[in-house]
Short mmCIF file of C-alpha atoms in Angstrom, two decimals:
data_model
loop_
_atom_site.label_atom_id
_atom_site.label_comp_id
_atom_site.label_asym_id
_atom_site.label_seq_id
_atom_site.Cartn_x
_atom_site.Cartn_y
_atom_site.Cartn_z
CA LYS A 8 -12.82 -27.84 17.38
CA ARG A 9 -9.16 -26.88 17.48
CA ILE A 10 -8.49 -25.94 13.84
CA LYS A 11 -10.15 -23.02 12.11
CA THR A 12 -9.53 -22.85 8.36
CA LEU A 13 -9.90 -19.48 6.64
CA ALA A 14 -11.59 -19.28 3.26
CA THR A 15 -8.89 -19.14 0.59
CA ARG A 16 -8.54 -19.49 -3.15
CA ASN A 17 -7.46 -23.02 -3.98
CA LEU A 18 -4.21 -22.62 -5.90
CA ALA A 19 -4.27 -26.19 -7.22
CA GLU A 20 -7.67 -25.51 -8.78
CA SER A 21 -6.34 -22.34 -10.39
CA ALA A 22 -3.51 -24.38 -11.93
CA LYS A 23 -6.03 -26.47 -13.85
CA LYS A 24 -7.57 -23.40 -15.45
CA GLY A 25 -4.35 -21.55 -16.34
CA GLY A 26 -3.98 -17.78 -16.14
CA CYS A 27 -5.78 -15.22 -18.30
CA GLY A 28 -2.90 -12.72 -18.07
CA GLU A 29 -5.17 -9.71 -17.63
CA CYS A 30 -4.12 -8.86 -14.07
CA GLN A 31 -1.91 -5.93 -13.19
CA THR A 32 1.83 -6.41 -12.83
CA SER A 33 2.86 -5.60 -9.28
CA CYS A 34 5.52 -3.16 -10.41
CA GLN A 35 2.77 -1.01 -11.87
CA SER A 36 1.06 -0.55 -8.54
CA ALA A 37 3.09 0.55 -5.59
CA CYS A 38 6.29 -1.23 -4.93
CA LYS A 39 8.66 -0.67 -7.84
CA THR A 40 11.46 -2.18 -5.78
CA SER A 41 10.32 -5.29 -3.93
CA CYS A 42 8.00 -7.88 -5.31
CA GLY A 43 4.49 -8.05 -4.01
CA ILE A 44 2.96 -10.54 -6.40
CA ALA A 45 0.56 -11.94 -3.82
CA ASN A 46 -0.55 -8.41 -3.00
CA GLN A 47 -2.21 -8.23 -6.39
CA GLN A 48 -5.75 -9.28 -7.15
CA CYS A 49 -7.01 -11.64 -9.79
CA GLU A 50 -8.68 -9.49 -12.44
CA LYS A 51 -11.73 -11.74 -12.38
CA SER A 52 -12.21 -11.39 -8.64
CA LYS A 53 -12.24 -7.58 -8.60
CA LYS A 54 -15.51 -6.17 -7.41
CA MET B 3 5.67 -28.30 3.26
CA ILE B 4 3.87 -26.32 5.93
CA HIS B 5 4.88 -23.19 7.82
CA GLN B 6 3.98 -22.63 11.46
CA TYR B 7 4.44 -19.45 13.43
CA LYS B 8 3.01 -17.57 16.39
CA MET B 9 2.20 -13.89 16.25
CA GLY B 10 -0.17 -11.50 17.97
CA GLY B 11 -1.49 -14.24 20.22
CA TYR B 12 -2.40 -16.49 17.28
CA ASN B 13 -1.05 -19.91 16.30
CA ILE B 14 -0.95 -19.97 12.52
CA VAL B 15 -0.34 -22.83 10.09
CA LEU B 16 0.18 -22.10 6.41
CA ASP B 17 -0.05 -24.65 3.65
CA PRO B 18 1.88 -22.77 0.96
CA ASN B 19 1.14 -25.05 -1.99
CA SER B 20 -2.63 -24.81 -1.66
CA GLY B 21 -2.68 -21.30 -0.19
CA SER B 22 -4.62 -22.55 2.84
CA VAL B 23 -4.43 -20.70 6.16
CA HIS B 24 -5.32 -22.32 9.49
CA SER B 25 -5.68 -20.70 12.89
CA VAL B 26 -5.27 -23.37 15.57
CA ASP B 27 -5.02 -23.77 19.33
CA GLU B 28 -1.81 -24.71 21.17
CA VAL B 29 -2.62 -28.42 21.18
CA ALA B 30 -3.34 -28.65 17.45
CA TYR B 31 -0.29 -26.44 16.75
CA ASP B 32 2.00 -28.92 18.51
CA ILE B 33 0.34 -31.98 16.97
CA ILE B 34 0.68 -30.54 13.45
CA GLY B 35 4.34 -29.80 14.20
CA MET B 36 4.96 -33.44 15.15
CA TYR B 37 2.70 -35.01 12.53
CA GLU B 38 5.21 -35.83 9.80
CA ASN B 39 8.01 -37.22 11.95
CA HIS B 40 6.23 -39.08 14.74
CA THR B 41 3.81 -41.98 15.04
CA PRO B 42 0.29 -41.36 16.36
CA GLU B 43 1.29 -43.20 19.54
CA GLU B 44 4.33 -40.97 20.08
CA ILE B 45 2.24 -37.85 19.45
CA THR B 46 -0.49 -38.97 21.85
CA LYS B 47 1.99 -39.76 24.63
CA GLU B 48 3.86 -36.46 24.21
CA ILE B 49 0.76 -34.26 23.95
CA VAL B 50 -1.06 -35.86 26.89
CA GLU B 51 2.09 -35.47 29.00
CA ARG B 52 2.39 -31.83 27.94
CA TYR B 53 -1.25 -30.75 28.21
CA GLY B 54 -3.10 -33.50 30.09
CA GLU B 55 -2.66 -32.23 33.59
CA LYS B 56 -3.01 -28.50 33.04
CA GLU B 57 -5.64 -28.51 30.28
CA GLY B 58 -7.31 -31.88 30.59
CA VAL B 59 -6.29 -33.04 27.12
CA THR B 60 -7.10 -36.73 26.66
CA PRO B 61 -5.95 -39.34 24.11
CA GLU B 62 -9.39 -38.95 22.52
CA ASP B 63 -8.73 -35.23 22.01
CA VAL B 64 -5.45 -36.03 20.27
CA ALA B 65 -7.15 -38.65 18.10
CA GLU B 66 -9.74 -36.07 17.08
CA VAL B 67 -7.07 -33.59 15.97
CA LEU B 68 -5.23 -36.33 14.06
CA GLU B 69 -8.47 -37.15 12.29
CA ASP B 70 -8.97 -33.47 11.41
CA ILE B 71 -5.46 -33.32 9.99
CA GLU B 72 -6.19 -36.37 7.82
CA THR B 73 -9.39 -34.73 6.58
CA LEU B 74 -7.54 -31.52 5.68
CA LYS B 75 -4.84 -33.55 3.92
CA LYS B 76 -7.46 -35.33 1.81
CA GLU B 77 -9.01 -31.97 0.95
CA GLY B 78 -5.58 -30.72 -0.20
CA LYS B 79 -5.42 -28.03 2.50
CA LEU B 80 -2.59 -29.34 4.67
CA PHE B 81 0.75 -30.96 3.79
CA SER B 82 -0.23 -30.55 0.14
CA GLU B 83 2.27 -31.32 -2.61
CA ASP B 84 3.82 -28.89 -5.07
CA THR B 85 2.45 -29.97 -8.45
CA TYR B 86 3.27 -26.79 -10.35
CA ARG B 87 6.83 -27.35 -11.59
CA ASN B 88 5.71 -28.30 -15.10
CA LEU B 89 3.88 -25.00 -15.43
CA ALA B 90 7.19 -23.17 -15.06
CA ILE B 91 8.78 -25.28 -17.78
CA ASP B 92 5.78 -24.55 -19.99
CA PHE B 93 6.44 -20.79 -19.77
CA LYS B 94 9.71 -21.21 -21.63
CA ASN B 95 7.85 -22.53 -24.67
CA ARG B 96 5.07 -19.97 -24.73
CA PRO B 97 5.14 -17.04 -27.15
CA THR B 98 5.87 -13.88 -25.17
CA VAL B 99 3.34 -11.07 -25.07
CA ILE B 100 4.08 -7.67 -23.60
CA LYS B 101 1.32 -6.12 -21.53
CA ALA B 102 3.04 -3.58 -19.28
CA MET B 103 5.44 -0.76 -19.89
CA CYS B 104 7.38 1.59 -17.65
CA LEU B 105 7.63 4.71 -19.79
CA HIS B 106 10.59 6.87 -18.80
CA ILE B 107 8.99 10.06 -19.99
CA ALA B 108 11.69 12.17 -18.30
CA HIS B 109 15.27 11.45 -17.35
CA ASP B 110 15.36 14.62 -15.34
CA CYS B 111 14.10 15.57 -11.91
CA ASN B 112 13.35 18.64 -9.84
CA LEU B 113 14.40 16.86 -6.65
CA ALA B 114 17.74 15.29 -5.79
CA CYS B 115 16.72 12.50 -3.42
CA LYS B 116 19.84 11.05 -1.85
CA TYR B 117 18.86 7.39 -2.28
CA CYS B 118 17.53 7.62 -5.85
CA PHE B 119 18.52 4.50 -7.80
CA ALA B 120 18.12 6.63 -10.92
CA GLY B 121 20.92 9.01 -9.84
CA GLU B 122 18.83 12.20 -9.48
CA GLY B 123 16.58 10.99 -12.29
CA GLU B 124 19.21 10.82 -15.00
CA TYR B 125 20.07 7.10 -14.77
CA CYS B 126 23.77 7.93 -14.89
CA GLY B 127 23.31 9.42 -18.37
CA ASP B 128 22.34 12.82 -19.72
CA ARG B 129 19.16 14.66 -18.84
CA SER B 130 16.56 13.87 -21.46
CA LEU B 131 12.83 14.16 -22.11
CA MET B 132 10.89 11.69 -24.25
CA SER B 133 9.43 13.12 -27.46
CA PHE B 134 5.85 12.42 -28.51
CA GLU B 135 7.19 10.48 -31.51
CA VAL B 136 9.17 8.05 -29.33
CA GLY B 137 6.25 7.64 -26.92
CA LYS B 138 3.83 7.02 -29.79
CA GLN B 139 6.16 4.40 -31.23
CA ALA B 140 6.38 2.78 -27.78
CA PHE B 141 2.59 2.50 -27.63
CA ASP B 142 2.47 1.09 -31.17
CA PHE B 143 5.13 -1.45 -30.15
CA LEU B 144 3.13 -2.37 -27.02
CA ILE B 145 -0.12 -2.84 -28.94
CA ALA B 146 1.59 -4.88 -31.67
CA ASN B 147 3.26 -7.18 -29.14
CA SER B 148 0.35 -7.61 -26.73
CA GLY B 149 -1.34 -10.53 -28.47
CA THR B 150 -4.86 -11.06 -27.16
CA ARG B 151 -4.25 -9.15 -23.90
CA LYS B 152 -6.90 -6.47 -23.48
CA ASN B 153 -5.55 -4.62 -20.42
CA LEU B 154 -2.34 -2.75 -21.23
CA GLU B 155 -0.56 -0.91 -18.45
CA VAL B 156 1.69 2.09 -18.79
CA ASP B 157 3.43 3.80 -15.90
CA PHE B 158 4.59 7.35 -16.55
CA PHE B 159 7.88 7.25 -14.72
CA GLY B 160 11.16 9.08 -14.46
CA GLY B 161 12.92 11.05 -13.16
CA GLU B 162 9.91 13.23 -12.64
CA PRO B 163 7.28 12.62 -15.33
CA LEU B 164 5.52 15.94 -14.74
CA MET B 165 8.60 17.69 -16.15
CA ASN B 166 7.26 16.43 -19.50
CA PHE B 167 3.55 16.85 -18.83
CA GLU B 168 2.62 18.11 -22.32
CA VAL B 169 3.89 14.86 -23.85
CA VAL B 170 2.09 12.83 -21.16
CA LYS B 171 -1.19 14.47 -22.23
CA GLN B 172 -0.49 13.91 -25.93
CA LEU B 173 0.35 10.26 -25.35
CA VAL B 174 -2.76 9.60 -23.28
CA ALA B 175 -4.89 11.14 -26.04
CA TYR B 176 -3.12 8.94 -28.61
CA ALA B 177 -3.66 5.82 -26.48
CA ARG B 178 -7.36 6.59 -26.08
CA GLU B 179 -7.68 6.74 -29.90
CA GLN B 180 -5.73 3.53 -30.41
CA GLU B 181 -7.50 1.49 -27.75
CA LYS B 182 -10.79 1.87 -29.61
CA ILE B 183 -9.21 0.73 -32.87
CA HIS B 184 -7.43 -2.29 -31.37
CA ASN B 185 -9.93 -3.26 -28.63
CA LYS B 186 -7.46 -2.56 -25.82
CA ASN B 187 -7.83 -0.90 -22.43
CA PHE B 188 -4.92 1.32 -21.39
CA ARG B 189 -4.50 1.61 -17.62
CA PHE B 190 -2.16 4.45 -16.75
CA THR B 191 -0.19 5.05 -13.59
CA LEU B 192 1.59 8.29 -12.76
CA THR B 193 4.49 8.16 -10.31
CA THR B 194 5.33 11.65 -9.10
CA ASN B 195 7.22 13.51 -6.40
CA GLY B 196 4.41 16.06 -6.33
CA VAL B 197 6.47 19.20 -6.85
CA LEU B 198 4.62 20.15 -10.05
CA LEU B 199 1.16 19.03 -8.97
CA ASP B 200 -1.34 21.79 -9.71
CA GLU B 201 -5.05 21.93 -10.45
CA GLU B 202 -4.62 21.07 -14.12
CA VAL B 203 -2.42 18.05 -13.38
CA MET B 204 -4.74 16.83 -10.61
CA ASP B 205 -7.83 17.04 -12.78
CA PHE B 206 -6.06 15.34 -15.68
CA ALA B 207 -4.68 12.58 -13.45
CA ASN B 208 -8.00 11.99 -11.78
CA LYS B 209 -9.67 11.66 -15.16
CA GLU B 210 -7.07 9.54 -16.95
CA MET B 211 -4.88 7.76 -14.40
CA TYR B 212 -6.00 4.37 -13.13
CA ASN B 213 -3.50 4.80 -10.29
CA VAL B 214 -1.24 7.54 -8.97
CA VAL B 215 1.83 6.89 -6.84
CA LEU B 216 2.76 9.89 -4.70
CA SER B 217 6.21 9.82 -3.13
CA LEU B 218 6.48 10.77 0.55
CA ASP B 219 8.68 9.16 3.19
CA GLY B 220 6.60 9.92 6.28
CA ARG B 221 7.48 12.34 9.05
CA LYS B 222 8.90 15.71 8.03
CA GLU B 223 12.35 14.97 9.47
CA THR B 224 12.43 11.56 7.73
CA ASN B 225 11.26 12.90 4.39
CA ASP B 226 13.47 15.98 4.43
CA ARG B 227 16.60 14.02 5.29
CA MET B 228 16.50 12.26 1.91
CA ARG B 229 13.96 13.94 -0.38
CA VAL B 230 15.53 17.30 -1.08
CA SER B 231 15.64 19.84 -3.89
CA ARG B 232 18.76 20.47 -5.94
CA ASN B 233 19.76 23.15 -3.43
CA GLY B 234 19.26 20.79 -0.49
CA LYS B 235 15.91 22.03 0.81
CA GLY B 236 13.44 19.47 2.16
CA SER B 237 10.26 18.84 0.16
CA TYR B 238 7.73 17.94 2.89
CA ASP B 239 6.14 21.37 3.34
CA LEU B 240 5.77 21.81 -0.41
CA ILE B 241 4.27 18.44 -1.30
CA VAL B 242 2.07 17.39 1.63
CA PRO B 243 -0.62 20.05 1.02
CA LYS B 244 -0.62 19.11 -2.69
CA PHE B 245 -0.99 15.40 -1.90
CA LYS B 246 -3.85 16.12 0.49
CA GLU B 247 -5.66 18.08 -2.21
CA MET B 248 -4.91 15.44 -4.84
CA VAL B 249 -6.27 12.62 -2.68
CA LYS B 250 -9.34 14.64 -1.71
CA ARG B 251 -10.16 15.20 -5.38
CA ARG B 252 -9.40 11.60 -6.27
CA GLY B 253 -12.42 10.21 -4.44
CA ASP B 254 -12.42 6.42 -4.41
CA LYS B 255 -9.93 5.95 -7.26
CA GLU B 256 -6.64 4.15 -6.72
CA TYR B 257 -3.64 5.93 -5.25
CA TYR B 258 -0.67 5.12 -3.07
CA ILE B 259 1.29 7.41 -0.82
CA ARG B 260 4.55 5.58 -1.28
CA GLY B 261 7.64 5.97 0.88
CA THR B 262 11.12 4.52 1.14
CA TYR B 263 12.71 3.64 4.45
CA THR B 264 16.44 3.47 5.08
CA HIS B 265 18.97 2.72 7.80
CA TYR B 266 18.20 6.23 9.11
CA ASN B 267 14.57 5.43 9.94
CA THR B 268 14.42 1.82 11.00
CA ASP B 269 11.46 2.97 13.13
CA PHE B 270 9.54 3.34 9.87
CA THR B 271 6.21 2.34 11.41
CA LYS B 272 6.09 5.82 12.92
CA ASP B 273 6.39 7.22 9.40
CA ILE B 274 3.57 5.04 8.09
CA LEU B 275 1.32 5.99 11.00
CA HIS B 276 2.19 9.64 10.45
CA MET B 277 0.97 9.33 6.86
CA ALA B 278 -2.21 7.64 8.08
CA ASP B 279 -2.70 10.43 10.63
CA LEU B 280 -2.41 12.97 7.81
CA GLY B 281 -5.57 11.35 6.42
CA PHE B 282 -4.02 9.16 3.73
CA THR B 283 -5.53 5.67 3.68
CA LYS B 284 -3.65 3.84 0.88
CA LEU B 285 -0.03 3.52 1.89
CA ALA B 286 3.13 1.78 0.76
CA MET B 287 6.60 1.85 2.29
CA GLU B 288 9.51 0.05 0.69
CA PRO B 289 12.99 -0.82 1.93
CA VAL B 290 15.64 1.23 0.17
CA VAL B 291 17.53 -0.31 -2.76
CA ALA B 292 21.13 0.72 -2.28
CA SER B 293 24.72 -0.30 -2.62
CA PRO B 294 25.72 -2.07 0.63
CA ASP B 295 28.37 0.58 1.36
CA ALA B 296 25.90 3.48 1.19
CA PRO B 297 25.47 5.01 4.67
CA TYR B 298 21.68 4.76 4.37
CA ALA B 299 21.68 1.11 3.20
CA LEU B 300 19.84 -1.41 5.34
CA LYS B 301 22.10 -3.82 7.17
CA GLU B 302 21.73 -7.33 8.53
CA GLU B 303 21.90 -5.96 12.08
CA ASP B 304 18.83 -3.79 11.34
CA LEU B 305 16.66 -6.87 10.83
CA PRO B 306 15.46 -7.47 14.42
CA THR B 307 14.31 -3.85 14.62
CA LEU B 308 12.65 -4.03 11.20
CA PHE B 309 10.86 -7.29 12.07
CA ASP B 310 9.59 -5.69 15.27
CA GLN B 311 8.40 -2.66 13.32
CA TYR B 312 6.45 -4.79 10.84
CA GLU B 313 4.76 -6.63 13.72
CA LYS B 314 3.93 -3.36 15.48
CA LEU B 315 2.47 -2.00 12.25
CA ALA B 316 0.29 -5.09 11.78
CA ALA B 317 -1.00 -4.93 15.36
CA GLU B 318 -1.79 -1.22 15.08
CA MET B 319 -3.53 -1.72 11.73
CA VAL B 320 -5.74 -4.44 13.25
CA ARG B 321 -6.56 -2.13 16.17
CA ARG B 322 -7.45 0.77 13.86
CA GLU B 323 -9.47 -1.48 11.54
CA LYS B 324 -11.54 -2.74 14.45
CA ASN B 325 -12.13 0.87 15.51
CA GLY B 326 -13.32 1.87 12.05
CA LYS B 327 -10.17 3.92 11.32
CA GLY B 328 -8.41 1.42 9.08
CA PHE B 329 -5.95 2.06 6.29
CA THR B 330 -4.27 -0.20 3.78
CA PHE B 331 -0.57 -0.99 3.46
CA PHE B 332 0.46 -2.46 0.12
CA HIS B 333 2.43 -5.41 1.48
CA TYR B 334 -0.32 -6.37 3.90
CA MET B 335 -2.95 -6.47 1.17
CA ILE B 336 -3.34 -10.19 0.66
CA ASP B 337 -6.68 -11.22 -0.77
CA LEU B 338 -6.93 -14.82 0.36
CA GLU B 339 -9.98 -15.56 -1.77
CA GLY B 340 -9.27 -13.35 -4.78
CA GLY B 341 -5.49 -13.26 -4.99
CA PRO B 342 -3.42 -14.21 -8.03
CA CYS B 343 -3.74 -17.60 -9.70
CA ILE B 344 -0.84 -20.02 -9.66
CA ALA B 345 0.25 -19.05 -13.19
CA LYS B 346 0.79 -15.46 -12.04
CA ARG B 347 2.57 -16.55 -8.87
CA ILE B 348 5.05 -18.56 -10.91
CA ALA B 349 5.46 -16.02 -13.72
CA GLY B 350 6.13 -13.21 -11.23
CA CYS B 351 6.27 -9.55 -12.19
CA GLY B 352 7.00 -10.25 -15.87
CA VAL B 353 10.34 -8.45 -15.90
CA GLY B 354 11.86 -8.60 -19.39
CA THR B 355 9.00 -10.68 -20.73
CA GLU B 356 5.55 -9.18 -20.10
CA TYR B 357 7.00 -5.96 -18.72
CA VAL B 358 9.59 -3.62 -20.23
CA ALA B 359 10.99 -0.16 -19.54
CA VAL B 360 11.45 2.41 -22.31
CA THR B 361 14.07 5.17 -22.17
CA PRO B 362 13.39 8.70 -23.48
CA TRP B 363 15.13 7.77 -26.74
CA GLY B 364 13.27 4.46 -27.15
CA ASP B 365 15.66 1.82 -25.85
CA LEU B 366 14.05 -1.19 -24.18
CA TYR B 367 15.21 -2.67 -20.87
CA PRO B 368 13.75 -5.49 -18.73
CA CYS B 369 12.54 -2.98 -16.12
CA HIS B 370 13.28 0.46 -14.70
CA GLN B 371 16.03 -0.89 -12.45
CA PHE B 372 18.09 -2.16 -15.41
CA VAL B 373 17.92 1.06 -17.41
CA GLY B 374 21.39 2.25 -18.36
CA ASP B 375 23.03 -1.17 -17.95
CA GLU B 376 24.05 -2.04 -21.50
CA ASN B 377 24.34 -5.75 -20.63
CA TYR B 378 20.56 -5.76 -20.34
CA LEU B 379 19.61 -3.69 -23.38
CA LEU B 380 16.78 -5.67 -25.02
CA GLY B 381 16.34 -3.61 -28.19
CA ASN B 382 14.34 -0.50 -28.99
CA VAL B 383 10.79 0.50 -29.83
CA PHE B 384 11.62 0.93 -33.53
CA ASP B 385 13.31 -2.45 -34.15
CA GLY B 386 11.64 -4.40 -31.33
CA ILE B 387 13.33 -6.98 -29.10
CA THR B 388 16.67 -7.85 -30.67
CA ASN B 389 18.38 -9.43 -27.66
CA GLU B 390 16.49 -12.72 -27.36
CA GLU B 391 19.24 -14.21 -25.21
CA VAL B 392 18.52 -11.82 -22.34
CA ARG B 393 14.77 -12.20 -22.72
CA SER B 394 15.09 -16.00 -22.56
CA ARG B 395 17.04 -15.74 -19.33
CA PHE B 396 14.26 -13.71 -17.73
CA LYS B 397 11.68 -16.13 -19.04
CA MET B 398 13.27 -18.85 -16.97
CA CYS B 399 13.70 -16.85 -13.77
CA ASN B 400 11.26 -18.36 -11.31
CA ILE B 401 11.04 -20.18 -8.00
CA TYR B 402 12.07 -23.47 -9.59
CA THR B 403 15.30 -22.11 -11.03
CA ARG B 404 16.34 -20.52 -7.73
CA PRO B 405 17.52 -23.32 -5.41
CA GLN B 406 17.23 -21.00 -2.39
CA CYS B 407 13.45 -20.89 -2.95
CA ASN B 408 12.99 -24.67 -2.70
CA ASP B 409 12.19 -24.79 0.99
CA CYS B 410 10.82 -21.28 1.43
CA PHE B 411 7.20 -21.02 2.55
CA ALA B 412 6.84 -17.56 0.98
CA ARG B 413 7.84 -18.46 -2.56
CA LEU B 414 4.29 -18.39 -3.92
CA TYR B 415 3.78 -15.00 -2.27
CA CYS B 416 6.88 -13.31 -3.71
CA SER B 417 7.37 -15.45 -6.86
CA GLY B 418 11.09 -15.70 -6.24
CA GLY B 419 11.63 -12.04 -5.50
CA CYS B 420 12.90 -9.15 -7.57
CA SER B 421 15.47 -10.04 -10.24
CA ALA B 422 16.88 -6.52 -10.20
CA ASN B 423 17.43 -6.64 -6.44
CA SER B 424 19.14 -9.99 -6.87
CA TYR B 425 21.31 -8.61 -9.67
CA HIS B 426 22.40 -5.63 -7.61
CA ALA B 427 23.04 -7.76 -4.52
CA THR B 428 24.69 -10.81 -6.10
CA GLY B 429 25.54 -9.91 -9.70
CA SER B 430 23.05 -12.46 -11.02
CA ILE B 431 19.39 -12.14 -11.99
CA GLU B 432 18.98 -15.82 -11.15
CA GLY B 433 19.94 -15.38 -7.49
CA ILE B 434 18.11 -13.95 -4.51
CA TYR B 435 18.49 -10.81 -2.43
CA GLU B 436 18.70 -12.43 0.97
CA LEU B 437 17.93 -9.38 3.10
CA GLY B 438 14.89 -8.68 0.92
CA CYS B 439 13.75 -12.30 1.34
CA LYS B 440 13.91 -12.05 5.12
CA LEU B 441 11.85 -8.86 5.09
CA HIS B 442 9.35 -10.34 2.68
CA ARG B 443 8.81 -13.44 4.79
CA LYS B 444 8.10 -11.25 7.80
CA ARG B 445 5.64 -9.14 5.80
CA VAL B 446 3.79 -12.25 4.62
CA GLU B 447 3.56 -13.55 8.19
CA CYS B 448 2.22 -10.18 9.40
CA ALA B 449 -0.29 -9.89 6.56
CA ILE B 450 -1.71 -13.34 7.26
CA MET B 451 -1.80 -12.72 11.01
CA MET B 452 -3.97 -9.68 10.26
CA LYS B 453 -6.31 -11.85 8.19
CA VAL B 454 -6.64 -14.28 11.08
CA ALA B 455 -7.19 -11.48 13.60
CA LEU B 456 -9.83 -9.76 11.48
CA ALA B 457 -11.62 -13.04 10.72
CA GLU B 458 -12.53 -13.50 14.39
#
């Protein structure tokens, strides 16, 4: 009633699978000067 | 660890280790805040005293929330443990593959932006353009060191890369040949100040560039204060029409209109909204990287204003999104369901390991911000990485080797921050850039508030 949980990727689950390494590095997108790792997308989740 | 904050009329609880986000009412917010350090009896007494009379909260209501908290704990969505430390240790032992390259195709520039960390594009050295031979060798080096990675990223960077456009075209053609032979996929980015954008460049970029980053600081007076030609003339009137045409032709492909804000425009939200009002919908605005004694450097006393600006930006973006006039802002783009895996969040940007910068003459550095600092010369594209000591240090830069990150809720959003910023602020790549951390935490809070607001 009082707690609404948003749908999120479970990070602990992703730890079990390991990374594929195919995603973009954040420095190649927009920032170049301040890290925005979480602003990236998982390559496998891209539409 | 959890993180609780209130913003935009929402009570938000983050569970950083699982990535879970909860939007709660006042009663649940207070109960969660007391949960770890009080008994259920103490919580019930306190909450009923606080809310019983004015909101009719009963002991049964409190018990229900406590039960919900227990359920979320069991599901690993609240008060979850950090179980990832061993992953970071594992990185040290892995063979390193390189998958991204910042190609300094030109150490020369047709602008003389006052805050440029590259010193008017020359990186405190001589003006220089990369030859096709050096660029070709850089691509061969990248392919040879990329292991099984299929996606290889190259950013044409400078200086101003369009001052060496013929070589850019030759290198893209070479990469397209090589990717077929080696089963790779080159994804190119072009970062440009726009001065040399013409029809030929636009058509080429829209065909070959996965992303283009177009530099503009916002309002004319903001942009023209810092982004000037060699004779001191502002660039706004020259580049804005070109950027509009470029973006129009680009269709739905990736681009960013990317600005820098400084001590001179701490009201930077006005600059972002100006860019949105020009019709640009994919925006980025970064705090300036500068020596602390530079007059345009951001200062600790700017922080309250900057925090307020980030909150105003988030609120306005929510309003525009709900009215069908939304735009994106790089640091507010958090994909809660499709964001990076934990391995990426611990590995970070890959500086010096997965990601290298190449000078016009082929030297390798950990990233563009280290170029010219001989202490961080990694090797060159002909001989490969010869300075394993430096590479090993970067391999072990992560949230677990930075004690300041231990209790920070944002550490899996920033991955420990930018090593170059830390180096320039503290003299060590293993440290943190505290002002940058404070700004990043605020941006994460704003981005998640927007998610909560738009999920209603």
